Every structure is written in structure tokens, then in C-alpha cells.
Coordinates of N, CA, C and O in Angstrom, one line a residue:
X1165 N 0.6 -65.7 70.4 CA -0.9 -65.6 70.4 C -1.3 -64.7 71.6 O -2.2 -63.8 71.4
X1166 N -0.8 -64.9 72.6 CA -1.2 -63.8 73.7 C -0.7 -62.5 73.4 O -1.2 -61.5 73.9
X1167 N 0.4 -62.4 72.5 CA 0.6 -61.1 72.9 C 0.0 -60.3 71.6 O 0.3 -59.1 71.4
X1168 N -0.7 -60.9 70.8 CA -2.2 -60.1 69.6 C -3.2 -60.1 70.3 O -4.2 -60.0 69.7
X1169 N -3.3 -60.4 71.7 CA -4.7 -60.1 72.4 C -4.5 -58.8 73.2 O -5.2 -57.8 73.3
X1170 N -2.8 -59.2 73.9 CA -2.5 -58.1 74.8 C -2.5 -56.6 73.9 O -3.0 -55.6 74.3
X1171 N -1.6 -56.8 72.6 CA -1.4 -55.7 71.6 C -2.6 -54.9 71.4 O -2.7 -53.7 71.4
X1172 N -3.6 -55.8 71.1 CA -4.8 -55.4 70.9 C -6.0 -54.9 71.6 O -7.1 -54.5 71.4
X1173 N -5.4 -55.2 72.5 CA -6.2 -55.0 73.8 C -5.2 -52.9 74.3 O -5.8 -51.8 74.4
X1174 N -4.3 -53.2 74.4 CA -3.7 -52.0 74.5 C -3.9 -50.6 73.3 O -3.7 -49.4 73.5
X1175 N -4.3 -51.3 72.3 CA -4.9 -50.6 71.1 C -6.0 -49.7 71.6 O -6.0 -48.5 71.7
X1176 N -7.0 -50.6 71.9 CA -8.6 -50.3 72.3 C -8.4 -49.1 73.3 O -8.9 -47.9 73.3
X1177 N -7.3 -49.7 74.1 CA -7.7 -48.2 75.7 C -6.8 -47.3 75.1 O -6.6 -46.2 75.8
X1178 N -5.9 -47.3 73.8 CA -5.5 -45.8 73.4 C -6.7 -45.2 72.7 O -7.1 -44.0 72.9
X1179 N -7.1 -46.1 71.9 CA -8.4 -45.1 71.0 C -9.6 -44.8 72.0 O -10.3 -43.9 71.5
X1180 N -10.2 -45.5 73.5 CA -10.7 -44.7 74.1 C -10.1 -43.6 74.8 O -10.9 -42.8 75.3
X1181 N -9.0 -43.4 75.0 CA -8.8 -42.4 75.7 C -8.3 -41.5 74.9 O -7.8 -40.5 75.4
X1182 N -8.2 -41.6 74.0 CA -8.4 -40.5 72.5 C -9.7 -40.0 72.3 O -10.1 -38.8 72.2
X1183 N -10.6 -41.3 72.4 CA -12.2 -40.6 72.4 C -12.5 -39.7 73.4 O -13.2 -38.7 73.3
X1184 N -11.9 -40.2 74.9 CA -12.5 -39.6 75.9 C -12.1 -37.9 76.1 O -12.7 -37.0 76.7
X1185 N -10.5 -37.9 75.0 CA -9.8 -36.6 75.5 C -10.8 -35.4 74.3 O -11.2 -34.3 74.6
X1186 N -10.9 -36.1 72.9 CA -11.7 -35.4 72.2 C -13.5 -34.9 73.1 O -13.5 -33.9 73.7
X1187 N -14.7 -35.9 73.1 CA -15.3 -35.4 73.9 C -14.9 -34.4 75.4 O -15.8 -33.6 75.7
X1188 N -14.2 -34.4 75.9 CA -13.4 -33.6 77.0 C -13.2 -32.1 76.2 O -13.7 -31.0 76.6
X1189 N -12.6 -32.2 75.4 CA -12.1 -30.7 74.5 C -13.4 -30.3 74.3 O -13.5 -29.2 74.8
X1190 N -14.3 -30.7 73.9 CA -15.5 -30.4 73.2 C -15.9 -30.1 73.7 O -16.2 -29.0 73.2
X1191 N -16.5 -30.3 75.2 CA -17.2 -30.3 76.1 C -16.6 -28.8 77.1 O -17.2 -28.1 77.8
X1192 N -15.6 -28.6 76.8 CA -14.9 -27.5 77.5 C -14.8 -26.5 76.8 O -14.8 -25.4 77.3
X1193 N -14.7 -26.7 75.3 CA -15.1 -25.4 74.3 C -16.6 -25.0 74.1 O -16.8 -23.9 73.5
X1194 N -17.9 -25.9 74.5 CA -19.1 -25.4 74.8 C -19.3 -24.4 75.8 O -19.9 -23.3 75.7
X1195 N -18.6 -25.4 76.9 CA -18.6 -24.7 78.8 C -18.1 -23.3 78.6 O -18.4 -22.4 79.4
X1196 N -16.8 -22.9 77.1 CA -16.2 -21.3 77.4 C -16.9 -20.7 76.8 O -17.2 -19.6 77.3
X1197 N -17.4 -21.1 75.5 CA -18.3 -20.4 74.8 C -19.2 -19.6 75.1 O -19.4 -18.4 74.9
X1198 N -20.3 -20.7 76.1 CA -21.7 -19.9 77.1 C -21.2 -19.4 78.3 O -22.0 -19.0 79.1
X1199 N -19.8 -19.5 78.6 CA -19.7 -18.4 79.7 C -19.2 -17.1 78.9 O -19.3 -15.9 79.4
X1200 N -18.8 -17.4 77.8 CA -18.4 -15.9 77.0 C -19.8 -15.3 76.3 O -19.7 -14.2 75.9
X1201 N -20.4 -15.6 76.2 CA -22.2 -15.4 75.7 C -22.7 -14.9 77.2 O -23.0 -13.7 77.5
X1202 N -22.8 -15.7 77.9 CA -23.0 -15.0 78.9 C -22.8 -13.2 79.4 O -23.6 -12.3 79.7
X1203 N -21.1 -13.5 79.3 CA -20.7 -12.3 79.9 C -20.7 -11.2 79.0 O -20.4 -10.1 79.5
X1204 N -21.0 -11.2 77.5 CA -21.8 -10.1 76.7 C -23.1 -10.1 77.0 O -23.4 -8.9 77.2
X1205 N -23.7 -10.7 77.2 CA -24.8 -10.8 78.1 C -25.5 -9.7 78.8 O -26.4 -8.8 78.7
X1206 N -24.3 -10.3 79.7 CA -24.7 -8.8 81.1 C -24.0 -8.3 80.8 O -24.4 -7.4 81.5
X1207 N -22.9 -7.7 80.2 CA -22.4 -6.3 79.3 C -23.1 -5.4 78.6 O -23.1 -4.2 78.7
X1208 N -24.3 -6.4 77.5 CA -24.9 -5.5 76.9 C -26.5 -5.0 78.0 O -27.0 -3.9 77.9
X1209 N -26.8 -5.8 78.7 CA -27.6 -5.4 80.1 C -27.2 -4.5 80.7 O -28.0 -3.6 81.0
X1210 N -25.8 -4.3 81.1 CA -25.7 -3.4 82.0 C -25.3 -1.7 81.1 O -25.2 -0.7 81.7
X1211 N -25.3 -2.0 79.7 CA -24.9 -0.9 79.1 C -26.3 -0.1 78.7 O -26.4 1.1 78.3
X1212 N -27.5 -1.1 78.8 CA -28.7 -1.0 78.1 C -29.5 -0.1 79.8 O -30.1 1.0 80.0
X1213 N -28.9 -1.2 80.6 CA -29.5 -0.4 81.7 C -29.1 1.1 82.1 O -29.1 1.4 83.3
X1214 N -28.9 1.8 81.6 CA -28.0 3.3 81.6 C -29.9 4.1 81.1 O -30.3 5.0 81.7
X1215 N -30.4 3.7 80.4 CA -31.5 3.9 79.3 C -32.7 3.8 80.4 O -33.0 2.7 80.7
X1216 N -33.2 4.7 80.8 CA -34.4 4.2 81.3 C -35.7 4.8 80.8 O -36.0 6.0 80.9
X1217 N -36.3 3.7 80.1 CA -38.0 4.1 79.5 C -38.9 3.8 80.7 O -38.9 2.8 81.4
X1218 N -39.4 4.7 80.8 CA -40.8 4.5 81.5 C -42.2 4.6 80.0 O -42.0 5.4 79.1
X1219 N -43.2 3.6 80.2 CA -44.6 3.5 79.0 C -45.5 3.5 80.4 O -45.6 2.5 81.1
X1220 N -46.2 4.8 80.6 CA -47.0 4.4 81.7 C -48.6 4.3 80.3 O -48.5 4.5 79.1
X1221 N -49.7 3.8 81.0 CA -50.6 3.5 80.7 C -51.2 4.8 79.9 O -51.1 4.9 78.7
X1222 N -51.8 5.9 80.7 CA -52.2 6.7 80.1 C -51.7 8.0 80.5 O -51.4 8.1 81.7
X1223 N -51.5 9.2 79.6 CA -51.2 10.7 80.3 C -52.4 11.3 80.3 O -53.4 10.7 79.9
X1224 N -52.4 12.6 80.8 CA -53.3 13.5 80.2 C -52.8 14.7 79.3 O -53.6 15.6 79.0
X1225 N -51.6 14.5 78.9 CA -51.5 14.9 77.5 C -52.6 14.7 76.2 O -53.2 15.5 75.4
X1226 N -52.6 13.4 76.2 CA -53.1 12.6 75.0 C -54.6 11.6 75.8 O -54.9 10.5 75.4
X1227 N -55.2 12.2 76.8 CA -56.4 11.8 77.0 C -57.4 12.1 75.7 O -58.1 11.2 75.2
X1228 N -57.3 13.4 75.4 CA -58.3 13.1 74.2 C -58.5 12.5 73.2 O -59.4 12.6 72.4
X1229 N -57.0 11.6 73.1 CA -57.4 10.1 72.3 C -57.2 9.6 72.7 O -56.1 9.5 73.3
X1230 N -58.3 8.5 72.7 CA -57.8 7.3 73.3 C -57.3 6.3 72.7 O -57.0 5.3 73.3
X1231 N -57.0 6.7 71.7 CA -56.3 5.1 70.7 C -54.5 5.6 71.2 O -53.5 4.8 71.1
X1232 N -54.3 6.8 71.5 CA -52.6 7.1 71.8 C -52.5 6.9 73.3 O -53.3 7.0 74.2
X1233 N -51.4 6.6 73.3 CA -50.4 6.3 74.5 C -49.2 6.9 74.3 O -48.6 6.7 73.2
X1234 N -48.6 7.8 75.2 CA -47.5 8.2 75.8 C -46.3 7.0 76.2 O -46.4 5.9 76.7
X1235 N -45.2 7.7 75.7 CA -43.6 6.9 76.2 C -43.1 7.9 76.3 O -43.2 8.9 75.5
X1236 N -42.2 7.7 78.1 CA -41.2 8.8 78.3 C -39.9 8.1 78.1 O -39.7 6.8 78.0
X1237 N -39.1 9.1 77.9 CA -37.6 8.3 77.4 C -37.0 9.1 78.3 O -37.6 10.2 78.3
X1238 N -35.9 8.9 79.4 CA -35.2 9.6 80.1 C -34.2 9.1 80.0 O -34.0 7.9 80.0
X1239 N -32.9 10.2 79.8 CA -32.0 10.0 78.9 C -30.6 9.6 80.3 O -31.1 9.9 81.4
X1240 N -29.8 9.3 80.5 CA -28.6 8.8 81.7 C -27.5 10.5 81.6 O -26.7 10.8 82.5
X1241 N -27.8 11.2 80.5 CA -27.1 12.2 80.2 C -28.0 13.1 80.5 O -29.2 13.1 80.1
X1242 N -27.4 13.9 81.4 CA -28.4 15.0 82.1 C -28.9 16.2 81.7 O -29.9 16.8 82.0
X1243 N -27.7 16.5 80.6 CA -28.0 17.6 79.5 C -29.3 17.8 78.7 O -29.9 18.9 78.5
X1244 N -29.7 16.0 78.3 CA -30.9 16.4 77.5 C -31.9 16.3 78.5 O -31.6 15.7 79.5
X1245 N -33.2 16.6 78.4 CA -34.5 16.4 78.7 C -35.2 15.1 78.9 O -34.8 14.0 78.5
X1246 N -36.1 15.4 79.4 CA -37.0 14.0 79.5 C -37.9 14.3 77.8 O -38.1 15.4 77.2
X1247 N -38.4 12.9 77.4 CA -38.6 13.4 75.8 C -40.2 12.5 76.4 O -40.1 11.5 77.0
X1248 N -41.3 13.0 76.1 CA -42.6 12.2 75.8 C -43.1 12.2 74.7 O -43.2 13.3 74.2
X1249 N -43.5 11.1 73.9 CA -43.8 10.5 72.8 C -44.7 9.5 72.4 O -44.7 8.4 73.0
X1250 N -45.8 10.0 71.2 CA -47.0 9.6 71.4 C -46.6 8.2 71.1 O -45.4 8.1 70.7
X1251 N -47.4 7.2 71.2 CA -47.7 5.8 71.0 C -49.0 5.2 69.9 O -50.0 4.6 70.3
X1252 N -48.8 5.4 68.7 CA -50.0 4.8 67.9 C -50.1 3.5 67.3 O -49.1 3.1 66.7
X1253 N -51.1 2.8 67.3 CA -51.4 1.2 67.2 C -51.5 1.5 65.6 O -52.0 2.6 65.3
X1254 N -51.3 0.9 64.8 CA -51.4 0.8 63.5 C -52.8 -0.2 63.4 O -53.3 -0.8 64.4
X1255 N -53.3 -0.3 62.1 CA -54.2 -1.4 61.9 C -53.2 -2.3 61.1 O -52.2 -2.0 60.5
X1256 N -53.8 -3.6 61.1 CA -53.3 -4.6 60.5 C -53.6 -4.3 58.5 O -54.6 -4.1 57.9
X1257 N -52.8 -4.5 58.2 CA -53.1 -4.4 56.6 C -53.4 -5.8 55.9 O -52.7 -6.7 56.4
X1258 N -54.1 -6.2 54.9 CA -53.9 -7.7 54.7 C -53.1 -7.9 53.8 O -53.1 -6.9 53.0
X1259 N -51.9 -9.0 53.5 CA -51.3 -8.9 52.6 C -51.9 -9.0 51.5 O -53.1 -9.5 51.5
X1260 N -51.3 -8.4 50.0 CA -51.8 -8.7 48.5 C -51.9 -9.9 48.1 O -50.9 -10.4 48.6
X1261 N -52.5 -10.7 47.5 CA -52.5 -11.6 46.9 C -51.2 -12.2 46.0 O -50.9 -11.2 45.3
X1262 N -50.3 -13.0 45.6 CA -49.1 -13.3 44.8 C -49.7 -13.5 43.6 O -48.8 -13.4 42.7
X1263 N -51.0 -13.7 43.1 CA -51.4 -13.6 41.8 C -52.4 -12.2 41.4 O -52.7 -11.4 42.4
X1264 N -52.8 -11.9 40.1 CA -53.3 -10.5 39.8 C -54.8 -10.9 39.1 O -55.7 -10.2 39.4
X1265 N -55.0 -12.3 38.2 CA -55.9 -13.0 38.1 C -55.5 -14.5 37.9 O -54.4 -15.0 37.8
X1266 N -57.1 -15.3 37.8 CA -56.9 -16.7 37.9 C -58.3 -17.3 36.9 O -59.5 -17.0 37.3
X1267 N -58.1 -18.0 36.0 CA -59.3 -18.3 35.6 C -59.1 -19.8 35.4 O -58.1 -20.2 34.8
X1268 N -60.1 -20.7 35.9 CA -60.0 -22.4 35.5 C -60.4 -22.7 33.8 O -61.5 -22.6 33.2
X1269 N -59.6 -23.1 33.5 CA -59.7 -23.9 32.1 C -60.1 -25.1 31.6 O -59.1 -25.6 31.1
X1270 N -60.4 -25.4 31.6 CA -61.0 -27.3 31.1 C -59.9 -28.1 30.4 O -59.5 -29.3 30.6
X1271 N -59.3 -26.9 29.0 CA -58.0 -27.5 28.5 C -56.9 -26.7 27.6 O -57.1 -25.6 27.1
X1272 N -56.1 -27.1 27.6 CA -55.0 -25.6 26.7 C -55.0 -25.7 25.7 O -55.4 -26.7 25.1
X1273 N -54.5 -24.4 25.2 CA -54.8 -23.7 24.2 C -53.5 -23.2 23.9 O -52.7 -22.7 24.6
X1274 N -53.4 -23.6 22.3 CA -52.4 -23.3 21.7 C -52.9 -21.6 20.9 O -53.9 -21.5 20.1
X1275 N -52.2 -20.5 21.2 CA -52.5 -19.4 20.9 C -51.4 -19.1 19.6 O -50.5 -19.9 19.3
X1276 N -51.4 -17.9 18.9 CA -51.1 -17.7 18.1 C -48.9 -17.4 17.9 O -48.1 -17.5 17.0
X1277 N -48.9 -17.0 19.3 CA -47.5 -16.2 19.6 C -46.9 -17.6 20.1 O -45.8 -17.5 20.6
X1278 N -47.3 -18.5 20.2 CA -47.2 -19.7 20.0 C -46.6 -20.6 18.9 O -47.3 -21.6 18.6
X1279 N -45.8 -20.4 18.4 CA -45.5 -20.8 17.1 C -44.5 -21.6 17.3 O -44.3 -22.4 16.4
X1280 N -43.4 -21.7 18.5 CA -41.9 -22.3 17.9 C -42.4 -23.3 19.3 O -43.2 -22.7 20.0
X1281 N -42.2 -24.0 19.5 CA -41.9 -25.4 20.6 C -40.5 -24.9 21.2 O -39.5 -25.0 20.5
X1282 N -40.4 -24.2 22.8 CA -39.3 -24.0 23.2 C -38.5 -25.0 24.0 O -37.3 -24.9 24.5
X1283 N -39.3 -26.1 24.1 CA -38.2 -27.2 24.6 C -39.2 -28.5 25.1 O -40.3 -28.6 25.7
X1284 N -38.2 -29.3 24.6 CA -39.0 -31.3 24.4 C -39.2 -31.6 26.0 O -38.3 -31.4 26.8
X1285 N -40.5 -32.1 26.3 CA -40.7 -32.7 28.0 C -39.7 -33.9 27.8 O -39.5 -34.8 27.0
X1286 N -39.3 -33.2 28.8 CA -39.1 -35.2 29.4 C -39.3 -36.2 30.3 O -38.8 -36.2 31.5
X1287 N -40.3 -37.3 29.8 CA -41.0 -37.8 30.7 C -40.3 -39.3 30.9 O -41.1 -40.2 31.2
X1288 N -38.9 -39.5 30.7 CA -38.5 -41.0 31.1 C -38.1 -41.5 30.0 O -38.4 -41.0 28.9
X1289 N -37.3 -42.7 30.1 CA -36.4 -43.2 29.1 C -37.6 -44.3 28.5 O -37.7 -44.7 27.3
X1290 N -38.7 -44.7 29.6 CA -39.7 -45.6 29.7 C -40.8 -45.1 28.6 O -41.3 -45.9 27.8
X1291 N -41.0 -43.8 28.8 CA -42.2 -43.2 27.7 C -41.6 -43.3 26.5 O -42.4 -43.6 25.6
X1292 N -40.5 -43.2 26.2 CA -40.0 -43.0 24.8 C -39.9 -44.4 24.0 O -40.4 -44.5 22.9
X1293 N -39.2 -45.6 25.0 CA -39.7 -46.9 24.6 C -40.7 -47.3 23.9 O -40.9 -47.6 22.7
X1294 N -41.4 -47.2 25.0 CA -43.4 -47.3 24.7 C -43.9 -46.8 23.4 O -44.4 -47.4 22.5
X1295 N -43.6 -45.3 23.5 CA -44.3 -44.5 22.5 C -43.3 -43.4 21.8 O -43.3 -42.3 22.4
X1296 N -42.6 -43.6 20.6 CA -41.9 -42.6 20.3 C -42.1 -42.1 19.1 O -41.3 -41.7 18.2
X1297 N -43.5 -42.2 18.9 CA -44.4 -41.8 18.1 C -44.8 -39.7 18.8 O -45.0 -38.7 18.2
X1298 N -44.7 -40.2 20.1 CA -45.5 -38.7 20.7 C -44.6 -37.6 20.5 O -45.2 -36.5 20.5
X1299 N -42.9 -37.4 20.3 CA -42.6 -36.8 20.1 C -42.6 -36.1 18.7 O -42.8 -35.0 18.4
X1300 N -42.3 -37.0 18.1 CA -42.9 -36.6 16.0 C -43.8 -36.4 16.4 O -43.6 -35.2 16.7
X1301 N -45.1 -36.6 16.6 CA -46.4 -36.0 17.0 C -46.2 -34.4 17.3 O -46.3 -33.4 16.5
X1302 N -45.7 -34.3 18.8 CA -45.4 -33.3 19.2 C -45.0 -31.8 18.1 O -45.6 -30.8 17.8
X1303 N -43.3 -32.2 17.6 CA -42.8 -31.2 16.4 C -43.3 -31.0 15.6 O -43.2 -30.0 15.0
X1304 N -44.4 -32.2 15.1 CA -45.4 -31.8 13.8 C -46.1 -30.9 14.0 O -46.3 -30.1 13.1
X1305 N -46.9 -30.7 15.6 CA -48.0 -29.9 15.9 C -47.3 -28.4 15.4 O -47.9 -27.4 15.0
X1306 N -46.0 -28.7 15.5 CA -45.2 -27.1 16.0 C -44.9 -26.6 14.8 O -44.3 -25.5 14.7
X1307 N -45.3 -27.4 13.5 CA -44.6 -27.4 12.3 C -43.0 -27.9 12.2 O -42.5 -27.8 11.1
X1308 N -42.6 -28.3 12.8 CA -41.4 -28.6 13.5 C -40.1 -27.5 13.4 O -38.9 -27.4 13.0
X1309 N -41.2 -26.9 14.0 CA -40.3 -25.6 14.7 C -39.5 -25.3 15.9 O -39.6 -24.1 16.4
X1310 N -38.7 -26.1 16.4 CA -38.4 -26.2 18.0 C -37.2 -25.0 18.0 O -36.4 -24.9 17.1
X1311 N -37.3 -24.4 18.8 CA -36.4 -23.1 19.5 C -34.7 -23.9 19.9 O -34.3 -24.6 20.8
X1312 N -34.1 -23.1 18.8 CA -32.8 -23.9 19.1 C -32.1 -24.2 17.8 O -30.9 -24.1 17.5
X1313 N -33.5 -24.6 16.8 CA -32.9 -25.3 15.7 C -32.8 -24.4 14.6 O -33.4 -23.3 14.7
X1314 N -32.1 -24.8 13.6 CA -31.6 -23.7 12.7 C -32.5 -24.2 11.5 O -32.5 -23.6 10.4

């Protein structure tokens, strides 16, 4: 009797320290991850930092409009030039609509190109119970024409 308490008892502190070594792993493949995120990081910072834009406020290039602004781009490669480049604000456009028209109906309308019934609703094993009169109803309307049948 004592020794299915002791057995079991020695059971328990293997599967916590199975749990403890898995959270442990876990916890240390997070910890390398965001130091490897990190250090792309400031890799891609310090590669970016080579680039230097200056956006000052206004030139007097493009004083005579005022809706433009100037950006200089100065390049880490000495060969090319310094580059200035107008700045224009777009206006906002509004999106189109997803529909082209829309008209409210009171009730539908069976139209002409309308002729075959392309497929039976299904409204529950419960409607058909009740009333399985609506479906013969239905195919009669259609002539019993349903899309499918030969």
C-alpha cells in the first residue's frame, strides 16, 4: 500500500519536471527569437541609416506653389548628386459604390427568362413534415420544370 503512494508520488515530480523542462524550452526559443528580430533590427537600421533624406518645410524653388513641397535625397555614394523632388498632396477620391442600382420592391416577380426552377429551398426536415404540399406547389408554379431534370 505504501509503496502505490510512494510510486505515485514519484510519477507526479517526473511529469512536473517534464512540464517544467518543456515550458523552459519554450521560454528560451522566444528569448532567441526576439534577440534574433532584434538584431535584424538594427542591421536593417544601420543599413537604412547610410540614406539620408532631409523633407525641409518649404524651398524657394516651389514657393510659387504652395500646395508643393520639396524632398532632398542625399545619396552615401558620392558620385551621384543631391536629388530635390517636388512633394504633391493628392486629394482624397471617394470610393465607388459596390452596387450600380437599387430599387425597393414590395414583392417578386416571376419574369419571363424565368421558366426552369434551378434549385429546391431548403428550409428543414420540420417544414416538409408540416407542409409538403409547398413543394408540389412550388414545381407546379414552374410547370415542373426544375434544372437538372430530364
Amino acid at each position: 500500500m505504501d509503496w502505490k503512494k510512494r510510486v505515485r508520488y514519484e510519477y507526479m515530480q517526473l511529469r512536473q519536471a517534464k512540464r517544467y523542462q518543456r515550458s523552459d524550452k519554450v521560454k528560451q526559443a522566444f528569448e532567441n527569437n526576439r534577440e534574433l528580430l532584434n538584431q535584424r533590427i538594427r542591421d536593417i537600421e544601420i543599413a537604412n541609416g547610410q540614406y539620408k533624406v532631409h523633407c525641409p518645410d518649404s524651398e524657394p524653388v516651389f514657393s510659387n506653389r504652395p500646395f508643393l513641397r520639396s524632398c532632398t535625397v542625399k545619396s552615401s555614394i558620392h558620385s551621384f548628386r543631391d536629388q530635390a523632388v517636388p512633394l504633391c498632396t493628392l486629394q482624397a477620391v471617394p470610393n465607388l459604390p459596390v452596387y450600380y442600382s437599387w430599387v425597393p420592391v414590395q414583392q417578386n416577380f416571376m419574369v419571363d427568362d424565368e421558366t426552369v426552377l434551378h434549385n429546391i429551398p431548403y428550409m428543414g426536415d420540420e417544414a416538409l413534415d408540416k407542409d409538403g404540399a409547398f413543394l408540389e406547389e412550388l414545381i407546379m408554379n414552374y410547370d415542373g420544370k426544375v434544372h437538372g431534370d430530364r
